[in-house]
């Protein structure tokens, strides 16, 4: 049973460009959350998707947007990239049916903006 | 979500028991306490979750006093592979809630031979 997978593993973009990151949740999970982790910091919550809708959002600008597909996979889009967007982007999946709330994290996508 | 405070770093030696304490003075009645572990360049991994008293699994134990204003993660007989950052989180963590996770800077545990 595959866990959470993310693609690509690494990405280098230039300021002003746009980027799309992809995530496939753990089998049986219906909720996907995205986090941004800067070097030396804990992960910061971006937003969460359930039933193809954004349900919660952290303190991130509108340049950050997402989508969830019928198969529960998800995309994170970032427009007009800034140098400060360089970070590890983590996807986590979970299930509303599980009694213990545990988010399963993927390995992340390392984004470098030059 | 209740704010948490934990030590920035800790050092230990192989074979020792490590206890990491987290303070959460403003914990709410519905809040659970959860600990995650993160290795460099990997996503965090769930370790343990509890509400009160003591919880134990194959990896760690979690001790929560009656007032729930703090908690202690206990790692028995650590090895070099336990070197990681450990995060304490507090929130309404149960299946139907799906709250987002608020991470602090965590505790960087270094295990030496």
PDB file of C-alpha atoms in Angstrom:
ATOM      1  CA  UNK A   1       0.000   0.000   0.000  1.00  0.00           C
ATOM      2  CA  UNK A   2       1.666   3.205  -1.186  1.00  0.00           C
ATOM      3  CA  UNK A   3       1.808   6.061   1.234  1.00  0.00           C
ATOM      4  CA  UNK A   4       1.574   9.704   0.268  1.00  0.00           C
ATOM      5  CA  UNK A   5       3.474  10.446  -2.908  1.00  0.00           C
ATOM      6  CA  UNK A   6       4.556  13.824  -4.242  1.00  0.00           C
ATOM      7  CA  UNK A   7       6.020  15.023  -7.506  1.00  0.00           C
ATOM      8  CA  UNK A   8       8.396  16.339  -8.512  1.00  0.00           C
ATOM      9  CA  UNK A   9      11.055  15.736  -5.880  1.00  0.00           C
ATOM     10  CA  UNK A  10      13.000  18.873  -6.684  1.00  0.00           C
ATOM     11  CA  UNK A  11      12.207  21.934  -8.755  1.00  0.00           C
ATOM     12  CA  UNK A  12      14.077  25.084  -9.703  1.00  0.00           C
ATOM     13  CA  UNK A  13      12.129  28.107 -10.917  1.00  0.00           C
ATOM     14  CA  UNK A  14      12.819  31.755 -11.636  1.00  0.00           C
ATOM     15  CA  UNK A  15      11.157  34.691  -9.901  1.00  0.00           C
ATOM     16  CA  UNK A  16       7.809  35.547 -11.466  1.00  0.00           C
ATOM     17  CA  UNK A  17       7.197  32.075 -12.833  1.00  0.00           C
ATOM     18  CA  UNK A  18       4.389  29.737 -11.872  1.00  0.00           C
ATOM     19  CA  UNK A  19       4.696  26.239 -10.430  1.00  0.00           C
ATOM     20  CA  UNK A  20       2.409  23.246  -9.912  1.00  0.00           C
ATOM     21  CA  UNK A  21       3.115  20.567  -7.339  1.00  0.00           C
ATOM     22  CA  UNK A  22       1.256  17.279  -7.182  1.00  0.00           C
ATOM     23  CA  UNK A  23       0.202  14.928  -4.405  1.00  0.00           C
ATOM     24  CA  UNK A  24      -1.454  11.512  -4.242  1.00  0.00           C
ATOM     25  CA  UNK A  25      -2.907  10.674  -0.824  1.00  0.00           C
ATOM     26  CA  UNK A  26      -2.573   7.435   1.060  1.00  0.00           C
ATOM     27  CA  UNK A  27      -5.068   4.819  -0.077  1.00  0.00           C
ATOM     28  CA  UNK A  28      -8.382   5.292   1.697  1.00  0.00           C
ATOM     29  CA  UNK A  29      -7.756   8.919   2.652  1.00  0.00           C
ATOM     30  CA  UNK A  30     -10.102  11.670   1.513  1.00  0.00           C
ATOM     31  CA  UNK A  31      -8.517  14.828   2.921  1.00  0.00           C
ATOM     32  CA  UNK A  32      -5.358  16.520   1.681  1.00  0.00           C
ATOM     33  CA  UNK A  33      -3.469  19.299   3.426  1.00  0.00           C
ATOM     34  CA  UNK A  34      -0.512  21.316   2.147  1.00  0.00           C
ATOM     35  CA  UNK A  35       2.303  22.775   4.224  1.00  0.00           C
ATOM     36  CA  UNK A  36       5.298  24.988   3.508  1.00  0.00           C
ATOM     37  CA  UNK A  37       8.482  24.383   5.467  1.00  0.00           C
ATOM     38  CA  UNK A  38      11.286  26.925   5.310  1.00  0.00           C
ATOM     39  CA  UNK A  39      14.764  25.876   6.338  1.00  0.00           C
ATOM     40  CA  UNK A  40      15.046  25.494  10.122  1.00  0.00           C
ATOM     41  CA  UNK A  41      11.343  26.090  10.722  1.00  0.00           C
ATOM     42  CA  UNK A  42       8.377  23.877  11.415  1.00  0.00           C
ATOM     43  CA  UNK A  43       5.846  23.248   8.649  1.00  0.00           C
ATOM     44  CA  UNK A  44       3.311  26.047   8.116  1.00  0.00           C
ATOM     45  CA  UNK A  45      -0.242  25.176   7.084  1.00  0.00           C
ATOM     46  CA  UNK A  46      -1.285  26.474   3.650  1.00  0.00           C
ATOM     47  CA  UNK A  47      -4.722  24.934   3.068  1.00  0.00           C
ATOM     48  CA  UNK A  48      -6.774  21.770   3.270  1.00  0.00           C
ATOM     49  CA  UNK A  49      -9.024  20.118   0.683  1.00  0.00           C
ATOM     50  CA  UNK A  50     -11.935  17.787   1.241  1.00  0.00           C
ATOM     51  CA  UNK A  51     -14.624  16.786  -1.273  1.00  0.00           C
ATOM     52  CA  UNK A  52     -12.831  18.855  -3.905  1.00  0.00           C
ATOM     53  CA  UNK A  53     -13.252  22.082  -1.958  1.00  0.00           C
ATOM     54  CA  UNK A  54     -10.882  24.202   0.078  1.00  0.00           C
ATOM     55  CA  UNK A  55     -12.065  23.798   3.664  1.00  0.00           C
ATOM     56  CA  UNK A  56      -9.440  25.634   5.678  1.00  0.00           C
ATOM     57  CA  UNK A  57      -6.728  28.117   4.793  1.00  0.00           C
ATOM     58  CA  UNK A  58      -3.680  29.376   6.608  1.00  0.00           C
ATOM     59  CA  UNK A  59      -2.106  32.807   6.361  1.00  0.00           C
ATOM     60  CA  UNK A  60      -0.928  32.577   2.760  1.00  0.00           C
ATOM     61  CA  UNK A  61      -1.630  35.018  -0.102  1.00  0.00           C
ATOM     62  CA  UNK A  62      -3.923  34.293  -3.029  1.00  0.00           C
ATOM     63  CA  UNK A  63      -0.870  33.446  -5.132  1.00  0.00           C
ATOM     64  CA  UNK A  64      -1.178  30.057  -3.484  1.00  0.00           C
ATOM     65  CA  UNK A  65      -4.087  28.055  -4.846  1.00  0.00           C
ATOM     66  CA  UNK A  66      -5.011  24.425  -5.059  1.00  0.00           C
ATOM     67  CA  UNK A  67      -7.281  21.814  -6.402  1.00  0.00           C
ATOM     68  CA  UNK A  68      -8.516  18.389  -5.409  1.00  0.00           C
ATOM     69  CA  UNK A  69      -9.623  15.848  -7.968  1.00  0.00           C
ATOM     70  CA  UNK A  70     -12.371  13.195  -7.712  1.00  0.00           C
ATOM     71  CA  UNK A  71      -9.730  10.559  -6.973  1.00  0.00           C
ATOM     72  CA  UNK A  72      -8.635  12.683  -3.956  1.00  0.00           C
ATOM     73  CA  UNK A  73      -5.287  13.649  -5.465  1.00  0.00           C
ATOM     74  CA  UNK A  74      -4.362  17.296  -5.210  1.00  0.00           C
ATOM     75  CA  UNK A  75      -2.327  20.074  -6.779  1.00  0.00           C
ATOM     76  CA  UNK A  76      -0.725  23.135  -5.254  1.00  0.00           C
ATOM     77  CA  UNK A  77      -0.201  26.092  -7.584  1.00  0.00           C
ATOM     78  CA  UNK A  78       1.953  29.087  -6.798  1.00  0.00           C
ATOM     79  CA  UNK A  79       1.904  32.103  -9.118  1.00  0.00           C
ATOM     80  CA  UNK A  80       4.350  34.995  -9.430  1.00  0.00           C
ATOM     81  CA  UNK A  81       7.060  33.177  -7.511  1.00  0.00           C
ATOM     82  CA  UNK A  82       9.159  35.120  -5.024  1.00  0.00           C
ATOM     83  CA  UNK A  83      12.564  34.217  -3.636  1.00  0.00           C
ATOM     84  CA  UNK A  84      10.862  33.701  -0.269  1.00  0.00           C
ATOM     85  CA  UNK A  85       8.763  30.896  -1.717  1.00  0.00           C
ATOM     86  CA  UNK A  86      11.836  28.663  -1.704  1.00  0.00           C
ATOM     87  CA  UNK A  87      10.982  25.879   0.724  1.00  0.00           C
ATOM     88  CA  UNK A  88      10.036  22.247   1.172  1.00  0.00           C
ATOM     89  CA  UNK A  89       6.375  21.787   0.271  1.00  0.00           C
ATOM     90  CA  UNK A  90       4.707  18.956   2.123  1.00  0.00           C
ATOM     91  CA  UNK A  91       1.469  17.211   1.349  1.00  0.00           C
ATOM     92  CA  UNK A  92      -0.365  15.305   4.074  1.00  0.00           C
ATOM     93  CA  UNK A  93      -3.428  13.096   3.835  1.00  0.00           C
ATOM     94  CA  UNK A  94      -5.911  11.961   6.450  1.00  0.00           C
ATOM     95  CA  UNK A  95      -9.294  10.324   6.818  1.00  0.00           C
ATOM     96  CA  UNK A  96     -12.376  11.638   8.578  1.00  0.00           C
ATOM     97  CA  UNK A  97     -13.329   8.070   9.391  1.00  0.00           C
ATOM     98  CA  UNK A  98     -10.349   7.358  11.611  1.00  0.00           C
ATOM     99  CA  UNK A  99     -10.765   7.860  15.332  1.00  0.00           C
ATOM    100  CA  UNK A 100      -7.189   8.930  15.911  1.00  0.00           C
ATOM    101  CA  UNK A 101      -6.443  11.964  13.823  1.00  0.00           C
ATOM    102  CA  UNK A 102      -3.144  11.283  12.106  1.00  0.00           C
ATOM    103  CA  UNK A 103      -1.861  13.121   9.096  1.00  0.00           C
ATOM    104  CA  UNK A 104       0.413  11.097   6.852  1.00  0.00           C
ATOM    105  CA  UNK A 105       3.062  13.237   5.205  1.00  0.00           C
ATOM    106  CA  UNK A 106       4.735  12.730   1.876  1.00  0.00           C
ATOM    107  CA  UNK A 107       8.471  13.237   1.296  1.00  0.00           C
ATOM    108  CA  UNK A 108       7.913  16.757   0.020  1.00  0.00           C
ATOM    109  CA  UNK A 109       8.912  18.777  -3.022  1.00  0.00           C
ATOM    110  CA  UNK A 110      11.977  20.993  -2.634  1.00  0.00           C
ATOM    111  CA  UNK A 111      11.300  24.237  -4.528  1.00  0.00           C
ATOM    112  CA  UNK A 112      14.145  26.632  -5.203  1.00  0.00           C
ATOM    113  CA  UNK A 113      13.346  30.071  -6.637  1.00  0.00           C
ATOM    114  CA  UNK A 114      16.255  31.951  -8.190  1.00  0.00           C
TER     115      UNK A 114
ATOM    116  CA  UNK B   1      -5.303  26.177  19.052  1.00  0.00           C
ATOM    117  CA  UNK B   2      -3.240  26.162  22.226  1.00  0.00           C
ATOM    118  CA  UNK B   3       0.328  27.433  21.928  1.00  0.00           C
ATOM    119  CA  UNK B   4       3.069  25.019  22.872  1.00  0.00           C
ATOM    120  CA  UNK B   5       6.546  25.593  24.304  1.00  0.00           C
ATOM    121  CA  UNK B   6       9.309  23.010  24.114  1.00  0.00           C
ATOM    122  CA  UNK B   7      13.108  23.091  24.357  1.00  0.00           C
ATOM    123  CA  UNK B   8      14.932  24.071  21.193  1.00  0.00           C
ATOM    124  CA  UNK B   9      17.459  21.251  21.468  1.00  0.00           C
ATOM    125  CA  UNK B  10      18.499  18.270  23.561  1.00  0.00           C
ATOM    126  CA  UNK B  11      21.516  15.972  23.559  1.00  0.00           C
ATOM    127  CA  UNK B  12      21.602  12.344  24.613  1.00  0.00           C
ATOM    128  CA  UNK B  13      23.679   9.195  24.275  1.00  0.00           C
ATOM    129  CA  UNK B  14      22.758   5.870  22.803  1.00  0.00           C
ATOM    130  CA  UNK B  15      20.896   3.594  25.200  1.00  0.00           C
ATOM    131  CA  UNK B  16      19.591   6.395  27.393  1.00  0.00           C
ATOM    132  CA  UNK B  17      15.966   7.299  27.975  1.00  0.00           C
ATOM    133  CA  UNK B  18      15.029  10.726  26.640  1.00  0.00           C
ATOM    134  CA  UNK B  19      12.184  12.822  28.008  1.00  0.00           C
ATOM    135  CA  UNK B  20      11.016  15.894  26.091  1.00  0.00           C
ATOM    136  CA  UNK B  21       8.565  18.113  27.914  1.00  0.00           C
ATOM    137  CA  UNK B  22       6.067  20.396  26.232  1.00  0.00           C
ATOM    138  CA  UNK B  23       4.115  23.169  27.947  1.00  0.00           C
ATOM    139  CA  UNK B  24       0.580  24.018  26.789  1.00  0.00           C
ATOM    140  CA  UNK B  25      -0.972  26.168  29.509  1.00  0.00           C
ATOM    141  CA  UNK B  26      -4.012  27.166  27.443  1.00  0.00           C
ATOM    142  CA  UNK B  27      -5.083  23.690  26.394  1.00  0.00           C
ATOM    143  CA  UNK B  28      -8.839  23.417  25.829  1.00  0.00           C
ATOM    144  CA  UNK B  29     -11.173  20.676  27.002  1.00  0.00           C
ATOM    145  CA  UNK B  30     -11.491  19.140  23.524  1.00  0.00           C
ATOM    146  CA  UNK B  31      -7.789  19.325  22.707  1.00  0.00           C
ATOM    147  CA  UNK B  32      -5.597  16.283  22.230  1.00  0.00           C
ATOM    148  CA  UNK B  33      -1.797  16.236  22.435  1.00  0.00           C
ATOM    149  CA  UNK B  34       0.121  14.828  19.507  1.00  0.00           C
ATOM    150  CA  UNK B  35       3.823  14.364  18.810  1.00  0.00           C
ATOM    151  CA  UNK B  36       5.458  14.153  15.400  1.00  0.00           C
ATOM    152  CA  UNK B  37       9.026  13.229  14.450  1.00  0.00           C
ATOM    153  CA  UNK B  38      10.843  14.651  11.441  1.00  0.00           C
ATOM    154  CA  UNK B  39      14.106  13.558   9.855  1.00  0.00           C
ATOM    155  CA  UNK B  40      16.001  15.934   7.535  1.00  0.00           C
ATOM    156  CA  UNK B  41      14.429  16.286   4.089  1.00  0.00           C
ATOM    157  CA  UNK B  42      11.467  14.094   5.029  1.00  0.00           C
ATOM    158  CA  UNK B  43       7.888  14.790   6.020  1.00  0.00           C
ATOM    159  CA  UNK B  44       6.904  14.605   9.706  1.00  0.00           C
ATOM    160  CA  UNK B  45       5.822  11.233  11.038  1.00  0.00           C
ATOM    161  CA  UNK B  46       3.153  10.678  13.680  1.00  0.00           C
ATOM    162  CA  UNK B  47       4.563   9.217  16.909  1.00  0.00           C
ATOM    163  CA  UNK B  48       1.856   9.240  19.542  1.00  0.00           C
ATOM    164  CA  UNK B  49      -1.324  10.982  20.645  1.00  0.00           C
ATOM    165  CA  UNK B  50      -3.071  11.244  23.993  1.00  0.00           C
ATOM    166  CA  UNK B  51      -5.713  13.072  25.986  1.00  0.00           C
ATOM    167  CA  UNK B  52      -4.859  12.335  29.607  1.00  0.00           C
ATOM    168  CA  UNK B  53      -2.766  10.090  31.890  1.00  0.00           C
ATOM    169  CA  UNK B  54      -0.427   7.790  29.997  1.00  0.00           C
ATOM    170  CA  UNK B  55      -0.336   6.404  26.487  1.00  0.00           C
ATOM    171  CA  UNK B  56       2.224   3.882  25.275  1.00  0.00           C
ATOM    172  CA  UNK B  57       2.933   2.382  21.877  1.00  0.00           C
ATOM    173  CA  UNK B  58       5.811   0.459  20.356  1.00  0.00           C
ATOM    174  CA  UNK B  59       7.810   3.635  19.822  1.00  0.00           C
ATOM    175  CA  UNK B  60       7.224   5.953  22.779  1.00  0.00           C
ATOM    176  CA  UNK B  61       5.229   6.844  25.854  1.00  0.00           C
ATOM    177  CA  UNK B  62       3.294  10.019  26.473  1.00  0.00           C
ATOM    178  CA  UNK B  63       2.719  11.229  30.014  1.00  0.00           C
ATOM    179  CA  UNK B  64       0.018  13.819  30.676  1.00  0.00           C
ATOM    180  CA  UNK B  65      -0.618  15.132  34.216  1.00  0.00           C
ATOM    181  CA  UNK B  66      -4.106  15.693  35.550  1.00  0.00           C
ATOM    182  CA  UNK B  67      -4.127  19.435  34.763  1.00  0.00           C
ATOM    183  CA  UNK B  68      -3.021  18.706  31.157  1.00  0.00           C
ATOM    184  CA  UNK B  69      -0.963  21.904  31.045  1.00  0.00           C
ATOM    185  CA  UNK B  70       2.111  19.971  30.005  1.00  0.00           C
ATOM    186  CA  UNK B  71       3.067  16.632  28.533  1.00  0.00           C
ATOM    187  CA  UNK B  72       6.229  14.551  28.309  1.00  0.00           C
ATOM    188  CA  UNK B  73       7.293  12.416  25.395  1.00  0.00           C
ATOM    189  CA  UNK B  74       9.482   9.554  26.578  1.00  0.00           C
ATOM    190  CA  UNK B  75      11.754   7.671  24.170  1.00  0.00           C
ATOM    191  CA  UNK B  76      13.208   4.528  25.757  1.00  0.00           C
ATOM    192  CA  UNK B  77      16.792   3.548  24.994  1.00  0.00           C
ATOM    193  CA  UNK B  78      17.435   5.913  22.102  1.00  0.00           C
ATOM    194  CA  UNK B  79      19.711   5.045  19.210  1.00  0.00           C
ATOM    195  CA  UNK B  80      21.527   7.180  16.655  1.00  0.00           C
ATOM    196  CA  UNK B  81      18.544   6.807  14.335  1.00  0.00           C
ATOM    197  CA  UNK B  82      16.356   8.715  16.809  1.00  0.00           C
ATOM    198  CA  UNK B  83      18.253  11.906  15.967  1.00  0.00           C
ATOM    199  CA  UNK B  84      15.491  14.127  14.597  1.00  0.00           C
ATOM    200  CA  UNK B  85      13.253  17.093  15.334  1.00  0.00           C
ATOM    201  CA  UNK B  86      10.287  16.345  17.595  1.00  0.00           C
ATOM    202  CA  UNK B  87       7.165  18.500  17.463  1.00  0.00           C
ATOM    203  CA  UNK B  88       4.493  18.810  20.128  1.00  0.00           C
ATOM    204  CA  UNK B  89       1.065  19.841  18.849  1.00  0.00           C
ATOM    205  CA  UNK B  90      -2.194  20.523  20.638  1.00  0.00           C
ATOM    206  CA  UNK B  91      -5.615  20.694  19.020  1.00  0.00           C
ATOM    207  CA  UNK B  92      -8.936  19.032  18.355  1.00  0.00           C
ATOM    208  CA  UNK B  93      -7.332  16.000  16.792  1.00  0.00           C
ATOM    209  CA  UNK B  94      -9.996  13.429  16.229  1.00  0.00           C
ATOM    210  CA  UNK B  95     -11.265  11.890  13.035  1.00  0.00           C
ATOM    211  CA  UNK B  96     -14.215  14.132  12.411  1.00  0.00           C
ATOM    212  CA  UNK B  97     -12.406  17.362  13.188  1.00  0.00           C
ATOM    213  CA  UNK B  98      -9.661  17.439  10.558  1.00  0.00           C
ATOM    214  CA  UNK B  99      -8.140  20.542  12.065  1.00  0.00           C
ATOM    215  CA  UNK B 100      -4.931  21.821  10.564  1.00  0.00           C
ATOM    216  CA  UNK B 101      -1.680  21.145  12.400  1.00  0.00           C
ATOM    217  CA  UNK B 102       0.159  24.094  13.938  1.00  0.00           C
ATOM    218  CA  UNK B 103       3.852  23.299  14.189  1.00  0.00           C
ATOM    219  CA  UNK B 104       6.328  25.260  16.285  1.00  0.00           C
ATOM    220  CA  UNK B 105      10.073  24.984  15.822  1.00  0.00           C
ATOM    221  CA  UNK B 106      10.221  21.665  17.634  1.00  0.00           C
ATOM    222  CA  UNK B 107      12.987  20.090  19.706  1.00  0.00           C
ATOM    223  CA  UNK B 108      16.099  18.989  17.872  1.00  0.00           C
ATOM    224  CA  UNK B 109      17.299  15.790  19.532  1.00  0.00           C
ATOM    225  CA  UNK B 110      20.886  14.760  18.905  1.00  0.00           C
ATOM    226  CA  UNK B 111      21.871  11.252  19.955  1.00  0.00           C
ATOM    227  CA  UNK B 112      25.589  10.604  20.287  1.00  0.00           C
ATOM    228  CA  UNK B 113      27.401   7.264  20.319  1.00  0.00           C
TER     229      UNK B 113
END
